[in-house]
Amino acid sequence: MPVTLKVMRKTLRLLAITLAICACDRVKAPVYERVASGVWKVEVGTPDKVNLLNVLQTSPKFAAINALEEVPLPVDKDKITMEVFDGKTYLRFPLDRGERLYGLGLNFKSVAQRGSIKRLHVDHYGGSDNGRTHAPVPFFVSSKGYGVLINSARYIDVYAGTSVRKDSENPPEIKNRNADKDWSARPYSDNLEFLVPAKGAELVFFSGKTMLDVVKRFNLYNGGGPLPPKWGLGFWQRVPALFSEEDVYNEVGGFRERNFPLSVIGLEPGWMTCSYPCSYQWDTGRFPDPDGFVGRLADEGIKVNLWMNPGVAPGCDVAREVRPYTGTHTEWNGLLPDYSLPEVREIMGRCFRNNAIDKGVSGFKMDENDGYDSWFAPDVARYPSGISGEQMRQLYGSLMQRFMTELYREKNLRTYGLVRAGNAGTTSFPFVIYNDYYNHRDFITALVNCSFIGVLWTPEVRASKTSEEWLRRMQTVCFSPLAMLNAWADGTKPWSFPDVEERVKEVMTLRMRLIPYLYTAFARYALEGEPPVRAMALEPGFEGEAPNDQFMVGESLLVAPLFAGETERKVILPAGRWYDFYTGELAGTGEVITVAPGLDRIPVFVRDGGIIPMFDPMTNVPAGPCPVTACVYGKRAAACDLYDDDGLTYDYEKGAFTWIRLTADPASASGQAIVPEGGTVWSFSGYEFKFMTK
Amino acid sequence: MPVTLKVMRKTLRLLAITLAICACDRVKAPVYERVASGVWKVEVGTPDKVNLLNVLQTSPKFAAINALEEVPLPVDKDKITMEVFDGKTYLRFPLDRGERLYGLGLNFKSVAQRGSIKRLHVDHYGGSDNGRTHAPVPFFVSSKGYGVLINSARYIDVYAGTSVRKDSENPPEIKNRNADKDWSARPYSDNLEFLVPAKGAELVFFSGKTMLDVVKRFNLYNGGGPLPPKWGLGFWQRVPALFSEEDVYNEVGGFRERNFPLSVIGLEPGWMTCSYPCSYQWDTGRFPDPDGFVGRLADEGIKVNLWMNPGVAPGCDVAREVRPYTGTHTEWNGLLPDYSLPEVREIMGRCFRNNAIDKGVSGFKMDENDGYDSWFAPDVARYPSGISGEQMRQLYGSLMQRFMTELYREKNLRTYGLVRAGNAGTTSFPFVIYNDYYNHRDFITALVNCSFIGVLWTPEVRASKTSEEWLRRMQTVCFSPLAMLNAWADGTKPWSFPDVEERVKEVMTLRMRLIPYLYTAFARYALEGEPPVRAMALEPGFEGEAPNDQFMVGESLLVAPLFAGETERKVILPAGRWYDFYTGELAGTGEVITVAPGLDRIPVFVRDGGIIPMFDPMTNVPAGPCPVTACVYGKRAAACDLYDDDGLTYDYEKGAFTWIRLTADPASASGQAIVPEGGTVWSFSGYEFKFMTK
């Protein structure tokens, strides 16, 4: 073969190879469809019919989104790659030096996500932030001021600043491991890459003046946060699995006698005749008169919450009817209803109404819908709606949340409950995620992380090795979305550690006193998308990488918990003056301080000009109006808005709510509560101002 | 709506739903194409173009397969499900009560696989048998006497007897966790299920009179085992990463002075000018005369093996030429050649020939081709041949094995080396898998498991906390496919623990003495598919679940290692009489015995009538013929076949080998070596018989 022919052949082959690596299914140039201020939708390839959001039928809060300041997308669209190849959707977002990434699921060990590799997969948390978690929300928020939701119910692979492309514009320095001491096994990467195992995906882009605005847009796009019924913010006690009616009365009596707050009693599997798998029918041995039982507790102002998990016992009343609408595989012998089907929602709805909701049961703890490969329907399962095992694993908890929310909504009643799985799109459902993992420090990291991804998390308390640990855990759970002692396994009481009994009671009582403040924080979540518990990275005036052990609660409180074994800790105070919550003294000004508060108290700080509206100490969430004390921090004029509504129904969605404006002037020691003209006040009988800073 | 209409509508909807759950891409009724005795191929759906086997271009050994007794498939084909759904291939095999499953990748903690859940994924072993391992071979063998290879280069999900189908024919008993103490979170399952994330897959079924015959068929289908050059069975020492020529000479001198066996010196990254990423060029500072260096060691009968990993340093000689044929992503800044392309094999072949093979280098240690999500080209990578990131991760090690084997084969030279990744199809390549995991007990479990999946494994020794551990590790590695001390990190020598120096030397010398026996075992692997190191479950006369801590070597040796901290152990002896290897005394007869051998020796047993041909003690693998001592165990007439060939080339594939028949009669204390007429003998200068059992 003559040389020129050889060269030509080689050139052609090279061309073919170069084309091969670029070959991908025909993907149209991405169209950024503006759906609201700072929100754009992009379709890549041919997305699945079912996605994380469309099975839930929630609606974005467009008006609230549009009320946020509009800013353009702060990333060069030409540098974003979206391709379909090998039946999968490939996404690449460029990363700048110093750019920070947050979100990517309910992580327990890390807040900053740049440098992580994950496969987002609903699962029980197994001890590493590898993507297997109770809410592997495929949403990231970047410190550049944007975020992207990958709205796909698939196991999405994420390489968050770890992989290095041959064609990188910002390649890492090449080092020789033989000679360079600072050779690194993890060279610098300028890529955030995703692989969605489907031929397409819908992406939703969110921009914002700040990361907080990005998160608010994301939350509002998902329908805004839930507004729990006011009783939901009181103290919850779950009783041992096989407790009877009598046992529960005794438990409640214990709280009453000791003057400990109690709003909700949670029953565990033993309320049913069979579980697991679940009959969803009362065991009349342990509970001879369920209506009477629920009613008697209601008379004491205590709600009943019931445990359940997805598997329907084949022998129970509802099984025959629901069987055709269940998946191919079982969970602990239980049939798994396909909650995406209206038939299932009707059949199971009837079951839950008859057995529970119509009896006055306030809500549910929906266990084990996160699955676990060895018990939950495996990926090989299929469901009658046509949803695959993989998709259902990503959606099961979300679908149950939708189902249960709708059952209560039918009655114009809000519920508040617990769930083991969520995902993007569940933001508006009134369910708080929990698990069995029980590492206190990691529970707080999860509390920080839930604020990036539109879910709620409770660091529930179960048992402790020492009274110190017990107290530290009780302190943190009282500053979380759901303050609960879960004694299903061992019957622990808040007073089980006598040497810290009074301190535990104090922080539980503080929780009750803070209800006006907490309820307002939740109203902001519902109406404006602002998470009630937030990572420091979302706080204006906060610089640097977000810590995993301090967080904001509501507008003005900074909480910095201690963990067993610690006597002091560092607290990062954002810009401005910050005051000690308990004393009103100046704690610091945009600096890192060290606090050594002793066992008594969990360190809490209030921003300058913050007003914390509080009830008087009480053990029950009040049914009628009560006086409020507005605690004012700092020396300058202060103001806050206090939310109020009926605390129980969805009437607030039709405008039946009131924002009460509290203003205070420490200089003149005067304050004012302004109720807008014609505004109804449900919860407050008077306003007192207390100037905390001398 | 009249009632009948309502009923009709409901019936129609139910029908639609029932159909939906059954809906899958049109899959033809499976055709079992008989390709050899006891081997059938089945195509499900539309398999990927690239699979585990076809990129390797090896050929089944049909004649040897057909020489095995033909038995039908012992499983009801109607109960095997093969469907394509949601773009994935679903496979179900029925499981009987008591049926055992083995294989499913190179597992380190478990031998029995029923009850396990995995995603088969080439990776560094991370401490749990979840499918991420160096050789996640998608092949299982069942105690029913069949096995199936899923010939797909995808991450395959496996539920091996864990999932429960609603329509199960052998459903688990339903228990109520509230009431039944023996409620189990893992109910009985009669399914072995797979999900292949591709629209089709090729399956290969193997039947056999025994599990061993199934495994033999599988190995022969993959080309049969490799026959290492005889020097490969001697002792290997890898030296510290930055050793120079002089350092190596001193190291070799140390072995010589102390009279320790040494066959191969392995150089680590420092032989190159740059690594990682790799230049593949000699560092002339440390090695001023590579040819002279290799030659000088050759003069002492010592081979040189070179470390390398896949990433090509962008600045090195070969980089510019190979760059267009590399993947989109880099590994530690190294370009990743697509070894499936002939261009790459040509360019890189030239590089390795020039720099190493033509200089007399005997082989390579191919590191880090198993990948690790944080360093190896991630799943988002693509390769110029069109192979996706997922497929390449499953294939990279296999392709490198093919490449390197072919380079030596061109010269009619056998190589023997190390590799960090393999998969189905690599059986015939002369590479032994190793890793950094370094748990001694788990290393032995891997040694047991490699016999089910057609790969080789070495429990290489690096360092130890105590001399006891050192000795125990050296004892086991000397009974493995590759006896190596890898001192790359810390420069350990065999004599580094003086109090066990003589015992270490003794077992290393025993390794050398066993070469005729070991070489014969490998010949059986190559020609008949019988693994040289085997799980007890593959042994005739062995009942029950296979232990993870004892194994067979060759035809007649049972090895039962001890681990640091143990002074005694139980040994399961299969049916028949078994004799102590060292003393010839009867050890037991099909029973469980307890042995307490002290530190000196690793317990080894010989089956009744076994003959173990051994060399005299020596430190080098002999180049010419040597006398052999045939040790005879038991009191009955004994026989074995001893394999011989030139020990270096592929001429044996053309028939240039000889089976020497050894027979012995303890009663008359006589023995005979029968060389077939016209047979060449390369390695043996005489045969002595030693009757071990008095």
Short mmCIF file of N, CA, C and O in Angstrom, two decimals, chain A residues 583-629:
data_model
loop_
_atom_site.label_atom_id
_atom_site.label_comp_id
_atom_site.label_asym_id
_atom_site.label_seq_id
_atom_site.Cartn_x
_atom_site.Cartn_y
_atom_site.Cartn_z
N THR A 583 -29.68 35.14 78.24
CA THR A 583 -29.34 36.30 79.08
C THR A 583 -29.51 37.64 78.36
O THR A 583 -29.54 38.68 79.00
N GLY A 584 -29.54 37.61 77.03
CA GLY A 584 -29.61 38.85 76.28
C GLY A 584 -28.28 39.57 76.16
O GLY A 584 -28.19 40.62 75.52
N GLU A 585 -27.24 38.98 76.72
CA GLU A 585 -25.93 39.63 76.64
C GLU A 585 -25.32 39.49 75.25
O GLU A 585 -25.55 38.50 74.58
N LEU A 586 -24.48 40.46 74.89
CA LEU A 586 -23.78 40.40 73.61
C LEU A 586 -22.86 39.18 73.62
O LEU A 586 -22.05 39.01 74.52
N ALA A 587 -22.98 38.33 72.60
CA ALA A 587 -22.14 37.12 72.54
C ALA A 587 -20.96 37.33 71.61
O ALA A 587 -19.90 36.74 71.80
N GLY A 588 -21.15 38.16 70.58
CA GLY A 588 -20.07 38.38 69.63
C GLY A 588 -20.58 39.10 68.39
O GLY A 588 -21.80 39.29 68.23
N THR A 589 -19.62 39.45 67.54
CA THR A 589 -19.96 40.23 66.35
C THR A 589 -19.20 39.65 65.17
O THR A 589 -17.99 39.86 65.04
N GLY A 590 -19.88 38.88 64.35
CA GLY A 590 -19.26 38.31 63.15
C GLY A 590 -17.93 37.65 63.43
O GLY A 590 -16.94 37.93 62.75
N GLU A 591 -17.89 36.80 64.42
CA GLU A 591 -16.60 36.21 64.82
C GLU A 591 -16.83 34.76 65.28
O GLU A 591 -17.96 34.31 65.41
N VAL A 592 -15.73 34.08 65.50
CA VAL A 592 -15.83 32.72 66.04
C VAL A 592 -15.62 32.82 67.55
O VAL A 592 -14.60 33.34 68.01
N ILE A 593 -16.61 32.39 68.31
CA ILE A 593 -16.49 32.44 69.76
C ILE A 593 -16.43 31.02 70.31
O ILE A 593 -16.76 30.05 69.61
N THR A 594 -15.96 30.92 71.54
CA THR A 594 -15.96 29.62 72.22
C THR A 594 -16.93 29.72 73.38
O THR A 594 -16.88 30.69 74.15
N VAL A 595 -17.81 28.75 73.49
CA VAL A 595 -18.77 28.77 74.60
C VAL A 595 -18.61 27.50 75.43
O VAL A 595 -18.27 26.44 74.91
N ALA A 596 -18.82 27.66 76.73
CA ALA A 596 -18.74 26.53 77.65
C ALA A 596 -19.93 26.65 78.59
O ALA A 596 -19.83 27.09 79.72
N PRO A 597 -21.11 26.26 78.09
CA PRO A 597 -22.35 26.59 78.79
C PRO A 597 -22.68 25.63 79.93
O PRO A 597 -23.71 25.81 80.57
N GLY A 598 -21.85 24.66 80.19
CA GLY A 598 -22.24 23.65 81.18
C GLY A 598 -23.33 22.77 80.61
O GLY A 598 -23.71 22.89 79.45
N LEU A 599 -23.83 21.88 81.45
CA LEU A 599 -24.84 20.93 80.99
C LEU A 599 -26.20 21.58 80.78
O LEU A 599 -26.99 21.15 79.95
N ASP A 600 -26.46 22.62 81.57
CA ASP A 600 -27.83 23.14 81.66
C ASP A 600 -28.47 23.47 80.33
O ASP A 600 -29.63 23.16 80.09
N ARG A 601 -27.71 24.13 79.49
CA ARG A 601 -28.37 24.74 78.35
C ARG A 601 -27.68 24.44 77.04
O ARG A 601 -26.46 24.29 76.97
N ILE A 602 -28.48 24.42 76.01
CA ILE A 602 -27.96 24.33 74.65
C ILE A 602 -27.69 25.76 74.20
O ILE A 602 -28.56 26.64 74.33
N PRO A 603 -26.50 26.06 73.69
CA PRO A 603 -26.20 27.44 73.28
C PRO A 603 -27.11 27.90 72.14
O PRO A 603 -27.23 27.24 71.11
N VAL A 604 -27.76 29.02 72.38
CA VAL A 604 -28.65 29.60 71.38
C VAL A 604 -28.36 31.10 71.34
O VAL A 604 -28.17 31.72 72.40
N PHE A 605 -28.31 31.66 70.15
CA PHE A 605 -28.00 33.07 69.99
C PHE A 605 -29.07 33.73 69.12
O PHE A 605 -29.71 33.08 68.30
N VAL A 606 -29.23 35.05 69.35
CA VAL A 606 -30.27 35.78 68.63
C VAL A 606 -29.62 36.93 67.89
O VAL A 606 -28.75 37.62 68.44
N ARG A 607 -30.04 37.11 66.68
CA ARG A 607 -29.45 38.20 65.89
C ARG A 607 -29.91 39.55 66.43
O ARG A 607 -30.98 39.67 67.05
N ASP A 608 -29.11 40.53 66.20
CA ASP A 608 -29.39 41.90 66.63
C ASP A 608 -30.73 42.35 66.05
O ASP A 608 -30.97 42.22 64.84
N GLY A 609 -31.60 42.84 66.89
CA GLY A 609 -32.90 43.30 66.42
C GLY A 609 -33.91 42.17 66.29
O GLY A 609 -35.01 42.37 65.76
N GLY A 610 -33.54 41.00 66.78
CA GLY A 610 -34.47 39.88 66.70
C GLY A 610 -35.53 39.95 67.80
O GLY A 610 -35.26 40.41 68.92
N ILE A 611 -36.72 39.53 67.49
CA ILE A 611 -37.78 39.43 68.49
C ILE A 611 -38.27 37.99 68.50
O ILE A 611 -38.59 37.43 67.44
N ILE A 612 -38.28 37.38 69.68
CA ILE A 612 -38.72 35.98 69.78
C ILE A 612 -40.03 35.95 70.57
O ILE A 612 -40.05 36.12 71.79
N PRO A 613 -41.14 35.74 69.86
CA PRO A 613 -42.44 35.68 70.56
C PRO A 613 -42.62 34.32 71.23
O PRO A 613 -42.43 33.29 70.59
N MET A 614 -42.95 34.35 72.52
CA MET A 614 -43.04 33.11 73.28
C MET A 614 -44.31 33.03 74.11
O MET A 614 -44.80 34.04 74.62
N PHE A 615 -44.81 31.80 74.27
CA PHE A 615 -45.90 31.54 75.22
C PHE A 615 -45.34 31.45 76.63
O PHE A 615 -44.13 31.26 76.82
N ASP A 616 -46.24 31.49 77.59
CA ASP A 616 -45.84 31.13 78.95
C ASP A 616 -45.61 29.62 79.00
O ASP A 616 -46.11 28.88 78.14
N PRO A 617 -44.89 29.13 80.01
CA PRO A 617 -44.70 27.69 80.12
C PRO A 617 -46.05 26.96 80.14
O PRO A 617 -47.00 27.41 80.77
N MET A 618 -46.14 25.86 79.43
CA MET A 618 -47.37 25.07 79.36
C MET A 618 -47.03 23.65 78.94
O MET A 618 -45.94 23.40 78.43
N THR A 619 -47.90 22.73 79.18
CA THR A 619 -47.62 21.34 78.83
C THR A 619 -48.38 20.88 77.60
O THR A 619 -48.10 19.83 77.05
N ASN A 620 -49.37 21.66 77.20
CA ASN A 620 -50.20 21.32 76.05
C ASN A 620 -50.24 22.49 75.08
O ASN A 620 -50.17 23.64 75.51
N VAL A 621 -50.35 22.17 73.81
CA VAL A 621 -50.54 23.26 72.85
C VAL A 621 -51.93 23.83 73.09
O VAL A 621 -52.92 23.10 73.07
N PRO A 622 -52.03 25.13 73.36
CA PRO A 622 -53.32 25.70 73.77
C PRO A 622 -54.35 25.67 72.64
O PRO A 622 -54.00 25.89 71.48
N ALA A 623 -55.59 25.39 72.98
CA ALA A 623 -56.67 25.40 71.99
C ALA A 623 -57.18 26.82 71.76
O ALA A 623 -57.63 27.16 70.67
N GLY A 624 -57.09 27.65 72.76
CA GLY A 624 -57.58 29.01 72.63
C GLY A 624 -56.46 30.04 72.75
O GLY A 624 -55.29 29.66 72.85
N PRO A 625 -56.81 31.31 72.70
CA PRO A 625 -55.79 32.37 72.75
C PRO A 625 -55.06 32.42 74.09
O PRO A 625 -55.65 32.15 75.13
N CYS A 626 -53.78 32.77 74.03
CA CYS A 626 -52.93 32.90 75.21
C CYS A 626 -52.10 34.16 75.08
O CYS A 626 -51.87 34.64 73.97
N PRO A 627 -51.58 34.64 76.18
CA PRO A 627 -50.68 35.79 76.10
C PRO A 627 -49.33 35.42 75.49
O PRO A 627 -48.89 34.28 75.65
N VAL A 628 -48.74 36.37 74.82
CA VAL A 628 -47.43 36.18 74.20
C VAL A 628 -46.44 37.16 74.79
O VAL A 628 -46.79 38.32 75.01
N THR A 629 -45.23 36.66 75.06
CA THR A 629 -44.17 37.57 75.47
C THR A 629 -43.19 37.70 74.32
O THR A 629 -42.68 36.68 73.83
#
